[in-house]
Coordinates of C-alpha atoms and ligand atoms in Angstrom, one line a residue:
M218 CA 19.2 -15.1 -0.4
A219 CA 21.1 -11.9 -0.1
T220 CA 23.6 -11.5 2.7
D221 CA 24.8 -8.0 3.2
T222 CA 26.6 -8.2 6.5
A223 CA 28.0 -11.1 8.5
V224 CA 25.9 -11.9 11.6
T225 CA 27.7 -12.3 14.9
S226 CA 26.6 -14.6 17.7
T227 CA 25.8 -11.7 20.1
Q228 CA 23.7 -9.8 17.6
T229 CA 19.9 -9.4 18.1
L230 CA 18.0 -9.3 14.9
V231 CA 14.5 -8.1 13.9
A232 CA 12.5 -9.0 10.8
G233 CA 10.2 -7.0 8.6
V234 CA 7.8 -8.4 6.0
D235 CA 6.1 -6.7 3.0
S236 CA 3.3 -8.9 1.7
S237 CA 2.5 -6.7 -1.3
T238 CA 0.4 -7.1 -4.3
Q239 CA 3.0 -8.7 -6.5
S240 CA 5.4 -10.3 -4.0
C241 CA 6.4 -11.0 -0.5
K242 CA 9.7 -9.5 0.8
V243 CA 11.5 -10.2 4.1
V244 CA 14.4 -8.2 5.5
I245 CA 16.3 -9.1 8.6
R246 CA 18.0 -6.1 10.4
D247 CA 20.4 -5.7 13.2
L248 CA 18.6 -4.3 16.2
S249 CA 21.3 -1.9 17.3
S250 CA 22.4 -0.5 13.9
G251 CA 19.5 -1.2 11.6
A252 CA 21.9 -2.8 9.0
V253 CA 20.3 -5.2 6.7
I254 CA 21.8 -8.6 7.5
R255 CA 19.9 -10.7 5.0
S256 CA 16.8 -10.6 2.9
G257 CA 14.5 -12.8 0.7
R258 CA 11.5 -12.6 -1.6
A259 CA 8.9 -14.8 -3.3
A260 CA 6.3 -14.0 -6.0
H261 CA 2.5 -13.7 -5.4
P262 CA 0.0 -14.9 -8.0
D263 CA -1.6 -12.4 -10.3
G264 CA -5.2 -11.4 -10.0
T265 CA -7.4 -9.1 -8.0
E266 CA -8.7 -12.0 -5.8
V267 CA -6.1 -14.3 -4.3
D268 CA -6.4 -17.3 -1.9
P269 CA -4.5 -16.1 1.2
A270 CA -2.8 -19.5 1.3
A271 CA -0.7 -18.3 -1.6
W272 CA 0.6 -15.4 0.7
W273 CA 1.3 -17.8 3.5
E274 CA 3.3 -20.0 1.1
A275 CA 5.1 -17.0 -0.3
L276 CA 5.9 -15.7 3.2
Q277 CA 7.5 -19.1 4.1
S278 CA 9.5 -19.1 0.8
A279 CA 10.7 -15.6 1.4
I280 CA 11.7 -16.4 5.0
S281 CA 13.6 -19.4 3.7
D282 CA 15.1 -17.3 0.9
A283 CA 16.3 -14.9 3.6
G284 CA 18.1 -17.8 5.4
G285 CA 15.4 -18.4 8.0
L286 CA 14.6 -16.5 11.2
D287 CA 17.5 -17.7 13.4
G288 CA 18.5 -15.0 15.7
V289 CA 15.3 -13.0 15.1
A290 CA 13.7 -11.7 18.3
A291 CA 10.7 -9.9 16.8
V292 CA 8.9 -9.6 13.5
G293 CA 6.5 -7.0 12.1
V294 CA 4.3 -7.7 9.1
G295 CA 3.4 -4.9 6.6
G296 CA 1.1 -5.6 3.7
Q297 CA -1.1 -4.4 0.9
Q298 CA -4.0 -2.4 2.4
H299 CA -7.8 -3.0 2.3
G300 CA -8.0 -6.6 1.1
L301 CA -10.9 -8.6 2.6
V302 CA -9.9 -11.8 4.3
A303 CA -13.2 -13.3 5.6
L304 CA -12.9 -16.2 8.1
D305 CA -15.5 -18.6 9.3
S306 CA -15.8 -19.7 13.0
D307 CA -13.3 -22.6 12.3
G308 CA -10.7 -20.1 11.0
H309 CA -11.1 -21.1 7.4
V310 CA -10.9 -18.5 4.7
I311 CA -14.4 -18.4 3.3
R312 CA -13.5 -17.2 -0.2
P313 CA -10.4 -15.8 -2.0
A314 CA -9.4 -12.4 -0.6
L315 CA -10.7 -9.5 -2.6
L316 CA -7.8 -7.1 -3.2
W317 CA -7.6 -3.3 -3.1
N318 CA -7.4 -3.2 -7.0
D319 CA -10.6 -5.3 -7.5
T320 CA -13.0 -2.7 -8.9
R321 CA -16.1 -5.0 -8.9
S322 CA -17.0 -3.3 -5.5
A323 CA -17.4 0.2 -7.1
D324 CA -21.2 0.0 -7.1
A325 CA -21.1 -1.2 -3.5
A326 CA -19.0 1.8 -2.5
A327 CA -21.5 4.2 -4.2
A328 CA -24.3 2.5 -2.4
L329 CA -22.7 2.9 1.0
I330 CA -22.1 6.6 0.3
S331 CA -25.7 7.1 -0.7
E332 CA -26.9 5.2 2.5
I333 CA -24.6 6.9 5.0
G334 CA -23.5 10.1 3.3
A335 CA -19.9 11.1 2.3
E336 CA -19.7 13.8 5.0
E337 CA -20.8 11.3 7.7
Y338 CA -18.3 8.7 6.5
A339 CA -15.5 11.3 6.5
R340 CA -16.5 12.5 10.0
R341 CA -16.7 9.0 11.5
T342 CA -13.8 7.2 9.7
G343 CA -11.7 9.9 7.9
V344 CA -12.4 8.2 4.6
V345 CA -15.2 8.0 2.0
P346 CA -15.7 4.5 0.5
V347 CA -14.2 3.7 -2.9
A348 CA -14.0 0.3 -4.5
S349 CA -10.7 -0.4 -2.9
F350 CA -11.8 -0.2 0.8
T351 CA -12.7 -3.2 2.9
A352 CA -16.2 -2.0 3.7
S353 CA -17.0 -1.9 -0.1
K354 CA -15.8 -5.4 -0.4
V355 CA -17.9 -6.5 2.6
R356 CA -20.9 -5.0 0.9
W357 CA -20.1 -6.7 -2.4
V358 CA -19.9 -10.1 -0.7
A359 CA -23.2 -9.4 1.2
D360 CA -24.9 -8.7 -2.1
A361 CA -23.2 -11.1 -4.6
E362 CA -22.5 -14.0 -2.2
P363 CA -25.0 -13.8 0.7
E364 CA -24.2 -17.5 1.6
N365 CA -20.6 -16.5 2.1
A366 CA -21.5 -13.3 4.0
A367 CA -23.7 -15.3 6.4
R368 CA -20.7 -17.5 7.4
I369 CA -18.4 -14.5 8.3
A370 CA -17.2 -14.9 11.9
A371 CA -14.1 -12.6 11.6
I372 CA -12.7 -10.1 9.1
A373 CA -9.0 -9.5 8.8
L374 CA -6.8 -7.6 6.4
P375 CA -3.9 -9.3 4.6
H376 CA -1.3 -8.3 7.2
D377 CA -3.6 -9.3 10.1
W378 CA -4.2 -12.7 8.7
L379 CA -0.5 -13.3 8.1
S380 CA 0.5 -12.2 11.6
W381 CA -2.1 -14.6 12.9
R382 CA -0.7 -17.5 10.9
L383 CA 2.8 -16.6 11.8
R384 CA 1.9 -16.7 15.5
G385 CA 0.6 -20.3 15.0
Y386 CA -3.1 -19.7 14.6
G387 CA -5.3 -20.9 11.8
P388 CA -7.6 -23.8 11.0
A389 CA -7.2 -26.7 13.4
D390 CA -5.7 -29.0 10.7
E391 CA -3.2 -26.4 9.5
S392 CA -1.9 -24.7 12.6
P393 CA -0.5 -25.7 16.0
L394 CA -2.6 -23.3 18.0
G395 CA -5.9 -23.6 16.1
P396 CA -8.6 -21.1 15.1
V397 CA -8.5 -18.6 18.0
L398 CA -10.1 -15.7 16.2
D399 CA -9.7 -13.4 19.3
E400 CA -5.9 -13.6 18.7
L401 CA -6.2 -11.6 15.5
I402 CA -4.2 -8.4 15.8
T403 CA -3.8 -5.3 13.6
D404 CA -2.7 -1.7 13.9
R405 CA -4.3 1.8 13.4
S406 CA -2.8 2.3 9.9
D407 CA -4.3 -0.7 8.3
A408 CA -7.5 -0.6 10.4
S409 CA -8.0 3.0 9.0
G410 CA -8.3 1.6 5.5
T411 CA -11.4 -0.4 6.2
A412 CA -13.9 2.5 6.3
Y413 CA -15.3 1.1 9.5
F414 CA -12.6 2.4 11.9
D415 CA -12.4 5.7 13.7
S416 CA -8.7 6.5 13.8
T417 CA -9.0 9.6 15.9
R418 CA -10.6 7.5 18.7
G419 CA -8.9 4.2 17.8
E420 CA -12.1 2.3 17.7
Y421 CA -14.1 0.3 15.2
D422 CA -17.4 1.6 14.0
R423 CA -19.4 -1.6 14.2
E424 CA -22.6 0.2 13.1
L425 CA -20.9 1.0 9.8
L426 CA -19.6 -2.5 9.4
G427 CA -23.1 -3.8 10.0
V428 CA -24.4 -1.5 7.2
A429 CA -21.8 -2.9 4.9
L430 CA -22.6 -6.5 5.9
R431 CA -26.4 -5.9 5.9
R432 CA -26.7 -7.5 9.3
D433 CA -25.8 -6.8 13.0
A434 CA -22.0 -7.0 13.1
S435 CA -21.6 -6.9 16.9
D436 CA -20.6 -10.6 16.9
V437 CA -18.0 -10.3 14.1
V438 CA -14.5 -10.7 15.4
L439 CA -12.2 -7.8 14.3
P440 CA -8.5 -7.8 15.0
R441 CA -7.4 -6.1 18.2
V442 CA -5.5 -2.9 17.5
L443 CA -2.0 -2.8 19.0
G444 CA 0.1 0.3 19.4
P445 CA 3.5 0.7 17.9
A446 CA 5.4 -0.2 21.1
E447 CA 3.4 -3.3 21.8
H448 CA 4.0 -7.0 20.9
V449 CA 2.3 -10.4 21.4
P450 CA 3.9 -13.8 21.6
G451 CA 4.7 -15.7 18.4
Q452 CA 6.2 -19.1 17.5
N453 CA 9.6 -20.2 18.7
G454 CA 10.0 -17.3 21.1
I455 CA 9.8 -14.7 18.3
L456 CA 7.6 -11.8 19.3
V457 CA 5.1 -10.3 16.8
T458 CA 4.3 -6.6 16.6
A459 CA 1.2 -4.8 15.3
G460 CA 2.3 -4.7 11.7
A461 CA 1.0 -2.0 9.4
G462 CA -0.5 -1.1 6.0
D463 CA 2.2 -0.9 3.4
N464 CA 2.2 2.8 3.0
A465 CA 2.5 3.5 6.7
A466 CA 5.2 0.9 7.0
A467 CA 7.1 2.7 4.1
A468 CA 6.8 6.0 6.0
L469 CA 8.4 4.3 9.0
G470 CA 11.1 2.7 6.8
M471 CA 12.2 5.9 5.2
G472 CA 11.9 7.9 8.4
A473 CA 9.4 10.3 6.9
G474 CA 8.6 13.3 9.1
S475 CA 6.8 16.6 8.9
G476 CA 7.2 18.3 5.5
D477 CA 8.1 15.0 3.8
I478 CA 5.8 13.6 1.1
G479 CA 6.2 9.9 0.3
V480 CA 5.6 8.9 -3.3
S481 CA 5.5 5.2 -3.9
I482 CA 5.4 3.8 -7.4
G483 CA 4.7 0.1 -7.1
T484 CA 1.6 -1.8 -8.3
S485 CA -0.3 1.1 -6.8
G486 CA 0.9 4.7 -7.0
T487 CA 0.5 6.5 -3.7
V488 CA 1.3 10.0 -2.4
F489 CA 1.1 10.5 1.4
A490 CA 2.2 12.8 4.2
V491 CA 2.9 12.1 7.9
T492 CA 0.8 14.6 10.0
D493 CA -0.1 15.1 13.7
V494 CA -3.7 16.0 12.9
A495 CA -6.3 13.9 11.1
V496 CA -7.5 14.9 7.6
A497 CA -11.1 14.2 6.7
D498 CA -12.0 14.9 3.0
P499 CA -15.7 14.5 2.2
S500 CA -14.8 14.5 -1.5
G501 CA -13.1 11.2 -0.8
T502 CA -10.0 12.0 -2.8
V503 CA -7.7 12.2 0.2
A504 CA -8.0 9.2 2.4
G505 CA -7.5 10.3 6.0
F506 CA -5.6 7.2 7.1
A507 CA -3.7 6.7 10.4
D508 CA 0.1 6.2 10.3
A509 CA 2.0 3.5 12.2
A510 CA 3.5 5.8 14.7
G511 CA 0.5 7.3 16.4
G512 CA -0.2 10.1 13.9
F513 CA -2.0 10.3 10.6
L514 CA -1.2 9.5 6.9
P515 CA -3.4 11.5 4.5
L516 CA -3.0 9.6 1.2
V517 CA -4.1 9.6 -2.4
A518 CA -3.8 6.4 -4.3
T519 CA -3.8 5.5 -8.0
L520 CA -4.5 2.1 -9.5
N521 CA -2.1 2.6 -12.4
A522 CA 1.6 2.9 -11.6
A523 CA 4.7 0.6 -12.1
R524 CA 2.7 -1.8 -14.3
V525 CA 1.9 1.0 -16.7
L526 CA 5.7 1.3 -17.2
D527 CA 6.1 -2.4 -17.4
A528 CA 3.4 -2.6 -20.1
T529 CA 4.8 0.3 -22.1
A530 CA 8.3 -1.1 -21.9
S531 CA 7.0 -4.5 -23.0
L532 CA 5.2 -2.9 -25.9
L533 CA 8.5 -1.2 -26.9
G534 CA 10.3 -4.5 -26.4
V535 CA 12.8 -3.1 -23.9
D536 CA 13.9 -3.7 -20.3
H537 CA 13.6 -1.1 -17.5
G538 CA 17.1 0.3 -18.2
E539 CA 16.5 0.9 -21.9
F540 CA 13.0 2.2 -21.1
S541 CA 14.6 4.8 -18.8
R542 CA 17.2 5.8 -21.5
L543 CA 14.4 6.2 -24.1
A544 CA 12.3 8.4 -21.8
L545 CA 15.2 10.6 -21.0
A546 CA 16.0 11.0 -24.7
A547 CA 12.6 12.8 -25.2
E548 CA 11.9 16.4 -24.3
P549 CA 9.6 17.3 -21.4
G550 CA 6.0 17.1 -22.6
A551 CA 6.9 14.1 -24.9
G552 CA 6.3 16.2 -28.0
G553 CA 2.6 16.6 -27.1
L554 CA 2.0 12.9 -26.5
V555 CA -0.1 12.3 -23.4
L556 CA -0.8 8.9 -21.9
Q557 CA -3.8 8.9 -19.6
P558 CA -2.8 5.7 -17.9
W559 CA -6.1 4.3 -16.6
F560 CA -5.4 0.7 -17.8
E561 CA -7.1 -0.9 -14.8
G562 CA -9.9 1.6 -14.2
E563 CA -8.8 4.4 -11.8
R564 CA -9.3 5.2 -8.2
T565 CA -8.1 8.8 -8.3
P566 CA -9.9 10.3 -10.1
N567 CA -12.6 7.8 -9.1
L568 CA -13.3 6.2 -12.5
P569 CA -13.4 2.4 -11.9
D570 CA -14.5 1.6 -15.4
A571 CA -12.1 3.9 -17.2
T572 CA -9.6 2.6 -19.8
A573 CA -6.3 4.1 -20.9
S574 CA -6.0 6.6 -23.8
L575 CA -3.1 8.0 -25.8
F576 CA -3.6 11.6 -26.9
G577 CA -1.6 13.9 -29.2
M578 CA -0.4 11.4 -31.7
T579 CA 1.1 13.0 -34.8
L580 CA 3.7 11.5 -37.2
L581 CA 6.2 13.7 -35.4
S582 CA 5.2 13.0 -31.8
T583 CA 4.8 9.2 -32.2
S584 CA 8.2 8.0 -31.4
R585 CA 9.5 5.3 -29.0
E586 CA 11.2 8.0 -26.9
N587 CA 8.1 10.1 -26.6
L588 CA 5.9 7.1 -25.7
A589 CA 8.3 6.0 -22.9
R590 CA 8.3 9.5 -21.5
A591 CA 4.5 10.0 -21.9
A592 CA 4.0 6.8 -19.8
I593 CA 6.2 8.1 -17.0
E594 CA 4.7 11.6 -17.2
G595 CA 1.1 10.2 -17.1
V596 CA 1.7 8.1 -14.0
L597 CA 3.5 11.1 -12.2
C598 CA 0.9 13.7 -13.2
G599 CA -1.9 11.6 -11.5
L600 CA 0.2 11.5 -8.4
A601 CA 1.0 15.2 -8.6
D602 CA -2.7 16.0 -8.9
G603 CA -3.0 13.9 -5.7
L604 CA -0.3 15.9 -3.9
D605 CA -2.3 19.1 -4.8
R606 CA -5.3 17.7 -3.0
I607 CA -3.3 16.8 0.0
R608 CA -1.7 20.3 0.1
A609 CA -5.2 21.7 0.0
H610 CA -5.6 20.4 3.6
G611 CA -2.8 22.6 4.7
V612 CA -0.1 19.9 4.5
R613 CA 3.4 21.2 3.6
A614 CA 5.5 19.5 0.9
E615 CA 9.2 20.3 1.5
R616 CA 10.6 17.3 -0.3
I617 CA 9.4 14.2 -2.1
L618 CA 10.7 10.8 -0.9
L619 CA 10.5 8.5 -3.9
V620 CA 10.2 4.7 -3.2
G621 CA 8.6 1.6 -4.7
G622 CA 9.9 -0.6 -7.5
A623 CA 9.8 2.1 -10.2
A624 CA 11.8 4.5 -8.0
Q625 CA 14.8 2.6 -9.2
S626 CA 14.3 4.1 -12.7
E627 CA 16.5 7.1 -13.3
A628 CA 14.0 8.5 -15.7
V629 CA 11.2 8.3 -13.1
A630 CA 13.3 10.1 -10.5
R631 CA 14.4 12.8 -13.0
I632 CA 11.0 13.4 -14.5
A633 CA 9.5 13.4 -10.9
A634 CA 11.6 16.5 -10.3
Q635 CA 10.0 18.1 -13.4
V636 CA 6.5 17.2 -12.4
F637 CA 6.3 17.7 -8.6
D638 CA 6.7 21.2 -7.4
A639 CA 9.3 20.1 -4.8
P640 CA 12.8 18.6 -4.7
V641 CA 13.0 14.8 -5.0
V642 CA 15.0 12.6 -2.8
V643 CA 15.6 8.9 -3.7
P644 CA 16.5 6.7 -0.7
A645 CA 19.0 3.9 -1.5
P646 CA 17.3 1.0 -3.4
G647 CA 15.5 -1.1 -0.8
E648 CA 12.2 -2.6 0.3
Y649 CA 11.0 0.3 2.4
V650 CA 7.8 -1.4 3.5
A651 CA 9.7 -4.4 4.8
L652 CA 12.4 -2.1 6.2
G653 CA 9.7 -0.1 8.0
A654 CA 8.0 -3.3 9.3
A655 CA 11.4 -4.1 10.8
V656 CA 11.5 -0.7 12.4
Q657 CA 8.3 -1.5 14.0
A658 CA 9.6 -4.9 15.2
A659 CA 12.4 -3.1 16.9
W660 CA 10.1 -0.5 18.4
G661 CA 7.7 -3.2 19.7
L662 CA 10.6 -5.3 21.1
R663 CA 12.4 -2.4 22.9
G664 CA 9.4 -0.1 23.6
T665 CA 11.1 2.8 21.9
A666 CA 11.4 3.7 18.2
P667 CA 14.9 3.0 16.8
D668 CA 16.8 5.8 15.2
W669 CA 18.4 4.0 12.3
P670 CA 19.9 6.0 9.4
V671 CA 18.3 6.1 6.0
E672 CA 20.8 6.2 3.1
I673 CA 20.0 8.6 0.2
T674 CA 21.3 7.8 -3.3
A675 CA 20.0 10.8 -5.2
R676 CA 18.8 14.4 -4.5
L677 CA 17.2 16.2 -7.4
E678 CA 16.6 19.9 -7.3
R679 CA 13.1 21.1 -8.3
D680 CA 13.2 21.3 -12.1
T681 CA 9.5 22.2 -12.8
R682 CA 8.5 21.9 -16.4
P683 CA 4.9 23.3 -16.5
I684 CA 4.2 21.9 -20.0
I685 CA 3.9 18.4 -18.5
R686 CA 1.1 19.0 -16.1
E687 CA -0.6 21.6 -18.3
Q688 CA -1.0 19.3 -21.3
Y689 CA -2.1 16.4 -19.0
A690 CA -4.8 18.6 -17.4
T691 CA -6.3 19.4 -20.8
R692 CA -7.1 15.7 -21.3
L693 CA -8.9 15.2 -18.0
P694 CA -12.6 14.5 -18.3
Ligands
ADP8 N1 14.0 0.0 -12.7 C1 12.7 -0.1 -12.8 N2 12.0 0.8 -13.6 C2 10.7 0.7 -13.6 N3 9.9 -0.2 -12.9 C3 10.6 -1.0 -12.1 C4 12.0 -1.1 -12.0 N4 12.3 -2.0 -11.1 C5 11.1 -2.6 -10.8 N5 10.1 -2.0 -11.4 C6 8.6 -2.4 -11.2 O1 8.2 -2.1 -9.9 C7 7.1 -3.0 -9.6 C8 7.3 -3.7 -8.3 O2 7.4 -2.7 -7.3 P1 7.0 -2.9 -5.8 O3 7.1 -1.6 -5.1 O4 7.8 -4.1 -5.3 O5 5.5 -3.4 -6.0 P2 4.4 -3.9 -5.0 O6 4.9 -3.5 -3.6 O7 3.1 -3.2 -5.4 O8 4.3 -5.4 -5.2 C9 7.0 -4.0 -10.7 O9 5.9 -3.7 -11.6 C10 8.4 -3.8 -11.4 O10 8.3 -4.2 -12.8
5SP9 O1 -4.7 0.7 -1.8 C1 -3.6 1.1 -1.5 C2 -3.5 2.3 -0.6 O2 -4.7 2.8 -0.2 C3 -2.4 0.5 -2.1 O3 -1.2 1.2 -1.8 C4 -2.3 -0.9 -1.5 O4 -1.8 -0.8 -0.2 C5 -1.4 -1.8 -2.4 O5 0.0 -1.5 -2.4 P1 1.1 -2.1 -3.3 O6 1.0 -3.5 -3.2 O7 1.0 -1.5 -4.6 O8 2.4 -1.6 -2.7

């Protein structure tokens, strides 16, 4: 448990949750100042399919690690996007949740595009299916496990299901309020990652869900979409707000506005902007998601991010601090060494079966320093390519806001300023998804968005080194 500030008896608190791929984090903030009062975390199991019960257990451990919810008036739950939580009519989870990084649904995504058309998907939902999206996972279950698909009574995303459990709903033998599927709630940001939601109209596209499920989906319960200023009752008098997809919650947490580009380097790598107008990219590279504040969140995601650095550091036998020092001891371009970091297949570019490759190895270039730098450059180049695609939709990039676990690496921040064609700002180390979910909790509780300060620890001027992206580009297929 981390206690940053003493709590007084008159203080009202709000809580934010980030149920992310690798862990669950809880932050408890003071409603009036936004100060973090206490926080906690718990690990999630590895794997690209996970029993949601593990998330529920981790959430309770993280809450307890944070000293419990005493004094908390409202909670918002942010979480990894896209995961398919399929429920039967008794509120039981039908099979382990299929996560955003499970690439078995790549063929299902391709089939949906060939049946509906990429242009039509982009027009109706703002996105074009890739393996990550919920619709692709629904189709995968319909084809690979038709007996499971036939039992689906409701479909939730990870954060929807956790909000439901937190409010006291669930299977009759596991929850005080029972399996009331109509009490599932969500928000526009996470709904927009399903590929069966029209975020400009704020409505589900049940015909597209039916195509994915291979049956009439009019009776499938989908979570009710709440606005950012709304709340519903929860347990012990604690109100529950809409929650959000993790990237949209991070945007709230770091106060991203027009001209800001969020770059998150966690399990996934993401680059996103906050915009007033929707983006629809029929190529599917830019996902035209909604944000958690009533606007839009055009986003490009990569599958290979912080864990590429973890794996390379482990190969070199060093911790994160030494890994950063090694990378900074190498020159930009890593002496010609290029790591194409597609260890887990890749989503952008859409190469679900790809593997990683190391190019440019000579006796001179193959040093520990160059390998550390090449890993960071490879991850950042993929995200910089994504930013170019977002800019192509007329989005301005005045500064990069760097968050996610790997943003704590000095080398990542300094090399980001060499790779992105914009200054880089690093907010103070923090769990920005959970912090943003707490922003939403405050917003839903009071009806207006709080104006809490965001502390910045580093500002790096643009320091573009063209060699890095030029040599990476020569290795693209
Ligand atoms: N100083 C650091 N340098 C590089 N990577 C780091 C550092 N600190 C944490 N990480 C990595 O960040 C990742 C966790 O980031 P996080 O944003 O919490 O991920 P997620 O939200 O996807 O679960 C882990 O892979 C961890 O090893
Ligand atoms: O798929 C996406 C965005 O489209 C990912 O960003 C997931 O939302 C997982 O996030 P992390 O757990 O890596 O933060």
